[in-house]
GROMACS .gro file of C-alpha atoms in nm:
model
  444
    1MET     CA    1   6.390   6.111   1.181
    2ARG     CA    2   6.316   6.246   0.930
    3THR     CA    3   5.977   6.120   0.844
    4GLY     CA    4   5.727   6.371   0.900
    5ALA     CA    5   5.606   6.267   1.172
    6ILE     CA    6   5.402   6.533   1.406
    7PHE     CA    7   5.503   6.495   1.760
    8HIS     CA    8   5.819   6.346   1.922
    9VAL     CA    9   5.964   6.338   2.220
   10ALA     CA   10   6.305   6.447   2.339
   11THR     CA   11   6.591   6.241   2.344
   12ALA     CA   12   6.882   6.323   2.535
   13PRO     CA   13   7.146   6.444   2.275
   14SER     CA   14   7.425   6.208   2.146
   15PRO     CA   15   7.812   6.288   2.191
   16ARG     CA   16   7.822   6.190   1.833
   17SER     CA   17   7.648   6.543   1.769
   18PRO     CA   18   7.892   6.829   1.815
   19HIS     CA   19   7.634   7.096   1.693
   20LEU     CA   20   7.409   7.031   2.003
   21ASN     CA   21   7.506   7.175   2.338
   22PRO     CA   22   7.372   6.955   2.610
   23PRO     CA   23   7.336   7.125   2.969
   24ALA     CA   24   7.516   6.979   3.263
   25HIS     CA   25   7.242   6.823   3.417
   26PRO     CA   26   6.959   6.677   3.219
   27PRO     CA   27   6.593   6.786   3.301
   28PRO     CA   28   6.468   6.499   3.533
   29LEU     CA   29   6.140   6.527   3.308
   30PRO     CA   30   6.086   6.504   2.893
   31GLN     CA   31   5.960   6.760   2.725
   32ILE     CA   32   5.730   6.728   2.393
   33HIS     CA   33   5.800   6.925   2.145
   34ARG     CA   34   5.588   6.997   1.772
   35SER     CA   35   5.850   6.966   1.469
   36ALA     CA   36   5.827   6.845   1.144
   37SER     CA   37   6.156   6.671   1.192
   38SER     CA   38   6.414   6.589   1.445
   39SER     CA   39   6.787   6.476   1.408
   40LEU     CA   40   6.784   6.329   1.732
   41PRO     CA   41   6.926   5.958   1.765
   42PRO     CA   42   6.653   5.720   1.935
   43SER     CA   43   6.962   5.624   2.202
   44GLY     CA   44   6.915   5.746   2.531
   45LEU     CA   45   6.568   5.819   2.548
   46LEU     CA   46   6.419   5.947   2.848
   47PHE     CA   47   6.078   5.896   2.921
   48HIS     CA   48   5.849   5.835   3.258
   49PRO     CA   49   5.512   5.717   3.219
   50ARG     CA   50   5.408   5.967   3.518
   51ALA     CA   51   5.556   6.259   3.386
   52ALA     CA   52   5.398   6.593   3.335
   53PRO     CA   53   5.449   6.874   3.104
   54PRO     CA   54   5.569   7.112   3.243
   55GLN     CA   55   5.392   7.449   3.279
   56SER     CA   56   5.510   7.672   2.981
   57GLN     CA   57   5.393   7.423   2.750
   58PRO     CA   58   5.152   7.539   2.519
   59TYR     CA   59   4.911   7.312   2.387
   60PRO     CA   60   4.644   7.168   2.579
   61ARG     CA   61   4.634   6.791   2.730
   62ILE     CA   62   4.496   6.575   2.535
   63GLN     CA   63   4.203   6.336   2.734
   64ILE     CA   64   4.153   6.002   2.629
   65HIS     CA   65   3.880   5.815   2.790
   66ARG     CA   66   3.878   5.430   2.797
   67HIS     CA   67   3.519   5.337   2.697
   68HIS     CA   68   3.650   5.590   2.348
   69LEU     CA   69   3.966   5.394   2.305
   70LEU     CA   70   3.757   5.071   2.312
   71LEU     CA   71   3.499   5.222   2.058
   72LEU     CA   72   3.746   5.258   1.835
   73LEU     CA   73   3.893   4.980   1.808
   74LEU     CA   74   3.589   4.831   1.811
   75LEU     CA   75   3.537   4.978   1.508
   76LEU     CA   76   3.861   4.936   1.330
   77HIS     CA   77   3.828   4.570   1.380
   78HIS     CA   78   3.460   4.643   1.219
   79HIS     CA   79   3.609   4.762   0.925
   80HIS     CA   80   3.898   4.542   0.918
   81GLN     CA   81   3.656   4.223   0.878
   82GLN     CA   82   3.450   4.431   0.589
   83GLN     CA   83   3.753   4.516   0.429
   84GLY     CA   84   3.823   4.103   0.421
   85GLY     CA   85   4.118   4.113   0.607
   86GLY     CA   86   4.361   4.315   0.359
   87GLY     CA   87   4.651   4.463   0.457
   88MET     CA   88   4.642   4.855   0.534
   89GLY     CA   89   5.017   4.904   0.413
   90ARG     CA   90   5.133   5.152   0.148
   91ASP     CA   91   5.280   4.820  -0.018
   92GLY     CA   92   5.113   4.560   0.070
   93GLY     CA   93   4.827   4.727   0.188
   94GLY     CA   94   4.469   4.807   0.004
   95GLY     CA   95   4.400   4.441  -0.065
   96GLY     CA   96   4.054   4.447   0.124
   97ALA     CA   97   3.962   4.723  -0.118
   98GLY     CA   98   4.130   4.582  -0.448
   99GLY     CA   99   3.953   4.282  -0.352
  100MET     CA  100   3.650   4.507  -0.420
  101SER     CA  101   3.672   4.640  -0.714
  102GLU     CA  102   3.793   4.309  -0.868
  103SER     CA  103   3.442   4.170  -0.751
  104VAL     CA  104   3.246   4.458  -0.843
  105LEU     CA  105   3.438   4.476  -1.171
  106ARG     CA  106   3.363   4.088  -1.195
  107LYS     CA  107   3.012   4.100  -1.126
  108VAL     CA  108   2.961   4.362  -1.448
  109LEU     CA  109   3.139   4.209  -1.659
  110LEU     CA  110   2.909   3.886  -1.621
  111SER     CA  111   2.613   4.086  -1.580
  112TYR     CA  112   2.714   4.275  -1.929
  113THR     CA  113   2.775   3.857  -2.074
  114TYR     CA  114   2.459   3.726  -1.944
  115VAL     CA  115   2.277   4.016  -2.174
  116ALA     CA  116   2.484   3.926  -2.455
  117VAL     CA  117   2.404   3.628  -2.463
  118TRP     CA  118   2.028   3.619  -2.427
  119ILE     CA  119   2.024   3.913  -2.659
  120PHE     CA  120   2.215   3.699  -2.932
  121LEU     CA  121   1.959   3.356  -2.823
  122SER     CA  122   1.687   3.553  -2.860
  123PHE     CA  123   1.781   3.682  -3.179
  124SER     CA  124   1.818   3.399  -3.297
  125VAL     CA  125   1.554   3.197  -3.183
  126ILE     CA  126   1.262   3.461  -3.339
  127VAL     CA  127   1.450   3.533  -3.697
  128TYR     CA  128   1.489   3.114  -3.664
  129ASN     CA  129   1.063   3.090  -3.585
  130LYS     CA  130   1.004   3.357  -3.890
  131TYR     CA  131   1.209   3.157  -4.118
  132ILE     CA  132   1.022   2.834  -4.068
  133LEU     CA  133   0.734   2.949  -4.051
  134ASP     CA  134   0.750   3.246  -4.312
  135PRO     CA  135   0.501   3.125  -4.653
  136LYS     CA  136   0.800   3.289  -4.831
  137MET     CA  137   1.075   3.079  -4.673
  138TYR     CA  138   1.101   2.738  -4.530
  139ASN     CA  139   0.661   2.737  -4.543
  140TRP     CA  140   0.603   2.538  -4.240
  141PRO     CA  141   0.319   2.708  -4.107
  142PHE     CA  142   0.207   2.551  -3.845
  143PRO     CA  143   0.304   2.780  -3.515
  144ILE     CA  144   0.108   2.527  -3.295
  145SER     CA  145   0.305   2.213  -3.407
  146LEU     CA  146   0.698   2.422  -3.369
  147THR     CA  147   0.592   2.538  -3.016
  148MET     CA  148   0.526   2.172  -2.926
  149VAL     CA  149   0.798   2.077  -3.044
  150HIS     CA  150   1.043   2.314  -2.859
  151MET     CA  151   0.811   2.217  -2.547
  152ALA     CA  152   0.898   1.853  -2.575
  153PHE     CA  153   1.259   1.889  -2.600
  154CYS     CA  154   1.311   2.095  -2.343
  155SER     CA  155   1.105   1.871  -2.130
  156SER     CA  156   1.321   1.559  -2.247
  157LEU     CA  157   1.590   1.775  -2.171
  158ALA     CA  158   1.455   1.892  -1.801
  159VAL     CA  159   1.381   1.579  -1.701
  160ALA     CA  160   1.722   1.396  -1.800
  161LEU     CA  161   1.932   1.660  -1.611
  162VAL     CA  162   1.716   1.646  -1.309
  163ARG     CA  163   1.612   1.279  -1.282
  164VAL     CA  164   1.894   1.111  -1.463
  165LEU     CA  165   2.221   1.263  -1.446
  166ARG     CA  166   2.074   1.481  -1.108
  167VAL     CA  167   2.258   1.809  -1.224
  168VAL     CA  168   2.010   2.013  -0.974
  169ASP     CA  169   1.809   1.930  -0.678
  170LEU     CA  170   1.421   1.994  -0.669
  171PRO     CA  171   1.268   2.258  -0.422
  172THR     CA  172   1.275   2.128  -0.040
  173SER     CA  173   1.131   2.455   0.116
  174PRO     CA  174   0.866   2.447   0.056
  175ALA     CA  175   0.861   2.157  -0.120
  176MET     CA  176   0.646   2.170  -0.474
  177THR     CA  177   0.316   1.959  -0.325
  178PRO     CA  178   0.003   1.866  -0.611
  179GLN     CA  179  -0.168   2.094  -0.424
  180LEU     CA  180   0.106   2.375  -0.485
  181TYR     CA  181   0.167   2.291  -0.852
  182THR     CA  182  -0.199   2.275  -0.940
  183SER     CA  183  -0.271   2.611  -0.760
  184SER     CA  184   0.071   2.770  -0.905
  185VAL     CA  185   0.256   2.586  -1.190
  186ILE     CA  186  -0.067   2.475  -1.347
  187PRO     CA  187  -0.214   2.837  -1.432
  188ILE     CA  188   0.183   2.944  -1.512
  189GLY     CA  189   0.217   2.728  -1.796
  190ALA     CA  190  -0.137   2.792  -1.931
  191LEU     CA  191  -0.065   3.143  -1.982
  192TYR     CA  192   0.286   3.047  -2.069
  193ALA     CA  193   0.089   2.805  -2.395
  194MET     CA  194  -0.132   3.046  -2.508
  195SER     CA  195   0.176   3.338  -2.509
  196LEU     CA  196   0.387   3.110  -2.703
  197TRP     CA  197   0.102   3.012  -2.947
  198PHE     CA  198  -0.023   3.324  -2.992
  199SER     CA  199   0.324   3.491  -3.035
  200ASN     CA  200   0.478   3.248  -3.306
  201SER     CA  201   0.169   3.270  -3.506
  202ALA     CA  202   0.181   3.621  -3.533
  203TYR     CA  203   0.499   3.576  -3.765
  204ILE     CA  204   0.303   3.397  -4.076
  205TYR     CA  205   0.127   3.780  -4.098
  206LEU     CA  206   0.364   4.047  -4.002
  207SER     CA  207   0.740   4.109  -4.038
  208VAL     CA  208   0.980   4.078  -3.762
  209SER     CA  209   1.005   4.471  -3.699
  210PHE     CA  210   0.649   4.540  -3.704
  211ILE     CA  211   0.613   4.235  -3.405
  212GLN     CA  212   0.930   4.422  -3.194
  213MET     CA  213   0.716   4.781  -3.205
  214LEU     CA  214   0.423   4.608  -3.079
  215LYS     CA  215   0.622   4.381  -2.838
  216ALA     CA  216   0.671   4.767  -2.693
  217LEU     CA  217   0.326   4.747  -2.513
  218MET     CA  218   0.434   4.516  -2.281
  219PRO     CA  219   0.520   4.744  -1.967
  220VAL     CA  220   0.185   4.918  -2.056
  221ALA     CA  221   0.007   4.512  -2.032
  222VAL     CA  222   0.206   4.422  -1.693
  223TYR     CA  223   0.113   4.749  -1.553
  224SER     CA  224  -0.220   4.775  -1.621
  225ILE     CA  225  -0.254   4.433  -1.484
  226GLY     CA  226  -0.055   4.486  -1.215
  227VAL     CA  227  -0.327   4.737  -1.133
  228LEU     CA  228  -0.627   4.490  -1.161
  229PHE     CA  229  -0.435   4.253  -0.908
  230LYS     CA  230  -0.317   4.512  -0.689
  231LYS     CA  231   0.016   4.481  -0.765
  232GLU     CA  232   0.093   4.790  -0.821
  233THR     CA  233  -0.016   5.141  -0.755
  234PHE     CA  234  -0.213   5.361  -0.963
  235ARG     CA  235  -0.054   5.690  -1.053
  236SER     CA  236  -0.163   5.962  -1.291
  237SER     CA  237   0.199   5.987  -1.402
  238SER     CA  238   0.235   5.646  -1.469
  239MET     CA  239  -0.070   5.644  -1.640
  240LEU     CA  240   0.015   5.929  -1.913
  241ASN     CA  241   0.338   5.745  -1.935
  242MET     CA  242   0.136   5.415  -2.073
  243LEU     CA  243  -0.113   5.654  -2.290
  244SER     CA  244   0.216   5.773  -2.449
  245ILE     CA  245   0.377   5.445  -2.497
  246SER     CA  246   0.030   5.325  -2.675
  247PHE     CA  247   0.030   5.637  -2.921
  248GLY     CA  248   0.360   5.585  -3.036
  249VAL     CA  249   0.277   5.236  -3.093
  250ALA     CA  250  -0.077   5.358  -3.281
  251ILE     CA  251   0.100   5.600  -3.511
  252ALA     CA  252   0.394   5.264  -3.604
  253ALA     CA  253   0.111   5.053  -3.693
  254TYR     CA  254  -0.026   5.336  -3.919
  255GLY     CA  255   0.258   5.375  -4.091
  256GLU     CA  256   0.291   4.975  -4.125
  257ALA     CA  257   0.312   4.890  -4.483
  258ARG     CA  258   0.263   4.523  -4.419
  259PHE     CA  259  -0.040   4.620  -4.178
  260ASP     CA  260  -0.223   4.264  -4.111
  261LEU     CA  261  -0.539   4.266  -3.866
  262ARG     CA  262  -0.545   3.853  -3.792
  263GLY     CA  263  -0.151   3.924  -3.729
  264VAL     CA  264  -0.220   4.254  -3.468
  265ALA     CA  265  -0.468   4.074  -3.320
  266LEU     CA  266  -0.257   3.742  -3.260
  267GLN     CA  267   0.021   3.950  -3.099
  268LEU     CA  268  -0.186   4.187  -2.853
  269ALA     CA  269  -0.316   3.859  -2.720
  270ALA     CA  270   0.059   3.731  -2.696
  271VAL     CA  271   0.126   4.033  -2.532
  272ALA     CA  272  -0.208   4.040  -2.271
  273PHE     CA  273  -0.133   3.677  -2.176
  274GLU     CA  274   0.265   3.675  -2.160
  275ALA     CA  275   0.193   3.984  -1.945
  276THR     CA  276  -0.052   3.792  -1.724
  277ARG     CA  277   0.188   3.574  -1.674
  278LEU     CA  278   0.483   3.746  -1.543
  279VAL     CA  279   0.204   3.910  -1.262
  280LEU     CA  280   0.106   3.565  -1.171
  281ILE     CA  281   0.438   3.479  -1.159
  282GLN     CA  282   0.520   3.706  -0.857
  283ILE     CA  283   0.136   3.630  -0.686
  284LEU     CA  284   0.154   3.233  -0.701
  285LEU     CA  285   0.590   3.160  -0.649
  286THR     CA  286   0.776   3.432  -0.514
  287SER     CA  287   0.518   3.556  -0.299
  288LYS     CA  288   0.521   3.206  -0.132
  289GLY     CA  289   0.895   3.186  -0.172
  290ILE     CA  290   0.935   2.906  -0.436
  291SER     CA  291   1.247   2.962  -0.580
  292LEU     CA  292   1.328   2.770  -0.878
  293ASN     CA  293   1.675   2.758  -1.105
  294PRO     CA  294   1.638   2.749  -1.468
  295ILE     CA  295   1.641   2.381  -1.492
  296THR     CA  296   1.378   2.305  -1.233
  297SER     CA  297   1.187   2.585  -1.392
  298LEU     CA  298   1.199   2.385  -1.750
  299TYR     CA  299   1.112   2.060  -1.544
  300TYR     CA  300   0.791   2.208  -1.416
  301VAL     CA  301   0.639   2.444  -1.666
  302ALA     CA  302   0.737   2.325  -2.008
  303PRO     CA  303   0.515   1.978  -1.948
  304CYS     CA  304   0.213   2.134  -1.825
  305CYS     CA  305   0.277   2.380  -2.117
  306LEU     CA  306   0.300   2.089  -2.357
  307CYS     CA  307  -0.044   1.918  -2.228
  308PHE     CA  308  -0.195   2.270  -2.278
  309LEU     CA  309  -0.131   2.288  -2.634
  310VAL     CA  310  -0.238   1.953  -2.716
  311VAL     CA  311  -0.554   2.030  -2.737
  312PRO     CA  312  -0.584   2.374  -2.995
  313TRP     CA  313  -0.359   2.125  -3.232
  314ALA     CA  314  -0.592   1.845  -3.239
  315PHE     CA  315  -0.861   2.059  -3.362
  316VAL     CA  316  -0.680   2.319  -3.531
  317GLU     CA  317  -0.385   2.201  -3.692
  318LEU     CA  318  -0.377   1.798  -3.655
  319PRO     CA  319  -0.674   1.805  -3.992
  320ARG     CA  320  -0.405   2.018  -4.177
  321LEU     CA  321  -0.142   1.805  -4.112
  322ARG     CA  322  -0.316   1.475  -4.226
  323ALA     CA  323  -0.402   1.671  -4.516
  324VAL     CA  324  -0.051   1.750  -4.583
  325GLY     CA  325   0.038   1.370  -4.664
  326THR     CA  326   0.355   1.273  -4.691
  327PHE     CA  327   0.539   1.557  -4.478
  328GLN     CA  328   0.909   1.457  -4.353
  329PRO     CA  329   1.033   1.723  -4.126
  330ASP     CA  330   1.410   1.805  -4.186
  331PHE     CA  331   1.537   1.709  -3.815
  332PHE     CA  332   1.893   1.955  -3.867
  333ILE     CA  333   1.625   2.236  -3.902
  334PHE     CA  334   1.424   2.138  -3.654
  335GLY     CA  335   1.676   2.000  -3.394
  336THR     CA  336   1.904   2.316  -3.408
  337ASN     CA  337   1.558   2.503  -3.383
  338SER     CA  338   1.449   2.385  -3.055
  339LEU     CA  339   1.825   2.378  -2.898
  340CYS     CA  340   1.807   2.755  -2.902
  341ALA     CA  341   1.473   2.723  -2.773
  342PHE     CA  342   1.601   2.550  -2.436
  343ALA     CA  343   1.877   2.775  -2.420
  344LEU     CA  344   1.668   3.049  -2.489
  345ASN     CA  345   1.515   2.948  -2.137
  346LEU     CA  346   1.765   2.890  -1.924
  347ALA     CA  347   1.899   3.231  -2.026
  348VAL     CA  348   1.595   3.422  -1.944
  349PHE     CA  349   1.558   3.271  -1.633
  350LEU     CA  350   1.940   3.314  -1.569
  351LEU     CA  351   1.904   3.673  -1.709
  352VAL     CA  352   1.660   3.749  -1.446
  353GLY     CA  353   1.838   3.555  -1.193
  354LYS     CA  354   2.122   3.716  -1.201
  355THR     CA  355   2.073   4.038  -1.257
  356SER     CA  356   1.686   4.152  -1.275
  357ALA     CA  357   1.362   4.200  -1.463
  358LEU     CA  358   1.450   4.566  -1.499
  359THR     CA  359   1.818   4.447  -1.666
  360MET     CA  360   1.629   4.237  -1.878
  361ASN     CA  361   1.381   4.519  -1.997
  362VAL     CA  362   1.669   4.770  -2.078
  363ALA     CA  363   1.812   4.499  -2.261
  364GLY     CA  364   1.514   4.424  -2.462
  365VAL     CA  365   1.490   4.765  -2.625
  366VAL     CA  366   1.827   4.697  -2.756
  367LYS     CA  367   1.719   4.400  -2.896
  368ASP     CA  368   1.412   4.484  -3.034
  369TRP     CA  369   1.651   4.808  -3.266
  370LEU     CA  370   1.901   4.501  -3.361
  371LEU     CA  371   1.637   4.318  -3.521
  372ILE     CA  372   1.422   4.584  -3.662
  373ALA     CA  373   1.795   4.710  -3.846
  374PHE     CA  374   1.855   4.294  -3.892
  375SER     CA  375   1.489   4.295  -4.070
  376TRP     CA  376   1.520   4.636  -4.266
  377SER     CA  377   1.882   4.504  -4.408
  378VAL     CA  378   1.881   4.137  -4.416
  379ILE     CA  379   1.515   4.013  -4.423
  380ARG     CA  380   1.378   4.344  -4.680
  381ASP     CA  381   1.139   4.393  -4.449
  382THR     CA  382   0.973   4.764  -4.561
  383VAL     CA  383   1.044   4.998  -4.294
  384THR     CA  384   0.865   5.334  -4.294
  385PRO     CA  385   0.951   5.649  -4.171
  386ILE     CA  386   0.617   5.716  -3.986
  387ASN     CA  387   0.694   5.315  -3.847
  388LEU     CA  388   1.034   5.447  -3.720
  389PHE     CA  389   0.879   5.768  -3.560
  390GLY     CA  390   0.606   5.587  -3.381
  391TYR     CA  391   0.842   5.349  -3.211
  392GLY     CA  392   1.052   5.618  -3.143
  393ILE     CA  393   0.781   5.782  -2.887
  394ALA     CA  394   0.710   5.442  -2.779
  395PHE     CA  395   1.057   5.413  -2.735
  396LEU     CA  396   1.096   5.728  -2.532
  397GLY     CA  397   0.833   5.625  -2.286
  398VAL     CA  398   0.952   5.240  -2.246
  399ALA     CA  399   1.257   5.427  -2.137
  400TYR     CA  400   1.060   5.650  -1.905
  401TYR     CA  401   0.940   5.326  -1.712
  402ASN     CA  402   1.229   5.160  -1.718
  403ASN     CA  403   1.431   5.465  -1.524
  404VAL     CA  404   1.144   5.535  -1.276
  405LYS     CA  405   1.135   5.156  -1.209
  406LEU     CA  406   1.526   5.171  -1.166
  407GLN     CA  407   1.493   5.478  -0.905
  408ALA     CA  408   1.286   5.310  -0.730
  409LEU     CA  409   1.478   5.012  -0.665
  410LYS     CA  410   1.784   5.235  -0.598
  411ALA     CA  411   1.576   5.428  -0.335
  412LYS     CA  412   1.458   5.042  -0.194
  413GLU     CA  413   1.820   4.930  -0.186
  414ALA     CA  414   1.977   5.281  -0.008
  415GLN     CA  415   1.728   5.208   0.296
  416LYS     CA  416   1.783   4.826   0.310
  417LYS     CA  417   2.142   4.943   0.295
  418ALA     CA  418   2.087   5.224   0.613
  419ALA     CA  419   1.870   4.956   0.808
  420GLN     CA  420   2.164   4.753   0.827
  421ALA     CA  421   2.402   5.025   0.967
  422ASP     CA  422   2.185   5.067   1.196
  423GLU     CA  423   2.144   4.739   1.290
  424GLU     CA  424   2.552   4.689   1.280
  425ALA     CA  425   2.561   5.030   1.484
  426GLY     CA  426   2.336   4.946   1.734
  427SER     CA  427   2.492   4.590   1.742
  428LEU     CA  428   2.867   4.772   1.805
  429LEU     CA  429   2.740   4.995   2.081
  430GLN     CA  430   2.544   4.735   2.283
  431GLU     CA  431   2.907   4.496   2.270
  432ARG     CA  432   3.090   4.813   2.415
  433ASP     CA  433   2.802   4.849   2.642
  434GLY     CA  434   2.847   4.507   2.786
  435HIS     CA  435   3.239   4.540   2.785
  436SER     CA  436   3.265   4.815   3.014
  437ASP     CA  437   3.004   4.709   3.190
  438ARG     CA  438   3.187   4.358   3.264
  439LYS     CA  439   3.480   4.601   3.310
  440SER     CA  440   3.343   4.754   3.616
  441ASP     CA  441   3.224   4.480   3.785
  442ASN     CA  442   3.558   4.335   3.772
  443GLN     CA  443   3.711   4.675   3.870
  444ALA     CA  444   3.457   4.630   4.210
   0.00000   0.00000   0.00000
């Protein structure tokens, strides 16, 4: 057999091998030789289970204990199960590893798809809202009314999907009781209403590009409020990073050609409310084990948000709408805008649920640069070199912040995998010891 085998058992020569001279009397015991190949046929195999190598054997005897063999078999069986039962042959083998590679590739492609869909929808909603609210474009400067239209549309669709079509089920562990709704969902809905109101109002006074530069302050607000609520640990390095982001945004604001103090105040208030909402989601929902999918999130939050918008709308915008007189809204404009808002809410929850909040932050940076380029090239907003220089500093600070978060997540994931490996190794050893004990009892 010329297969490159390391060990083979000597066999009796065949008469059809004229180049070999067999002895008159074959030895009673087999001899084990080391060679790279052999031309001996498999017929006439001489082997005895009690045969021992001759004294002239130059290599030491390899002894394998039974419990070593048992542990090896257990490890091979465990590895085979982890690989999904795939073959190990050269031709049909590697099924487990190939399946794992396909699974990883599929997850990566899905993640990029979620990111692309979220960027597209977020981009569309921002530009669409700017078109409706800007006095130089569609000229309908009623941000509270626009936000209420969005929330009414989202609430109606969510109720229809949950109560009528039964597309998803409501959470049951724990169930959403009136007490839990009051203590958890209502504060989040109120903060969400304020965030949407102020952020939409800023489009009346500021350009799209400058609003995106101001949104770079979101990590600063989230970190500061997290430290305030003791969800983040205060570190001097993190604070220096937050100061660098703030310094870059300040430079960008200094170079803004269309600076409006009212718009800046509205956008900063929107950032503060949104950051508080994100921190409270971790405290009020995640810590209690409440898991909401995109549709159930809108089912609970959108009606609450709509109710909180009614009060400022009645005092701020309702008198102005009455003064306008005969106003006939364009159902195509507001319908498609509301549909984009509903899809964006689903995409936000889907992106965070299927990937992570860090992925959303990184995708948000890409979206901001695209919006700045779109605002400068299509809308013809003025973007000065000082704007870009300041936002570049803020961008580097945000990138460093995301990198620190990514390293922390990797370290946490590595610790989790190490703990799982230790548990699996301990269970294998316990199984091996129990098997050895049972075998010893049977032999006894």
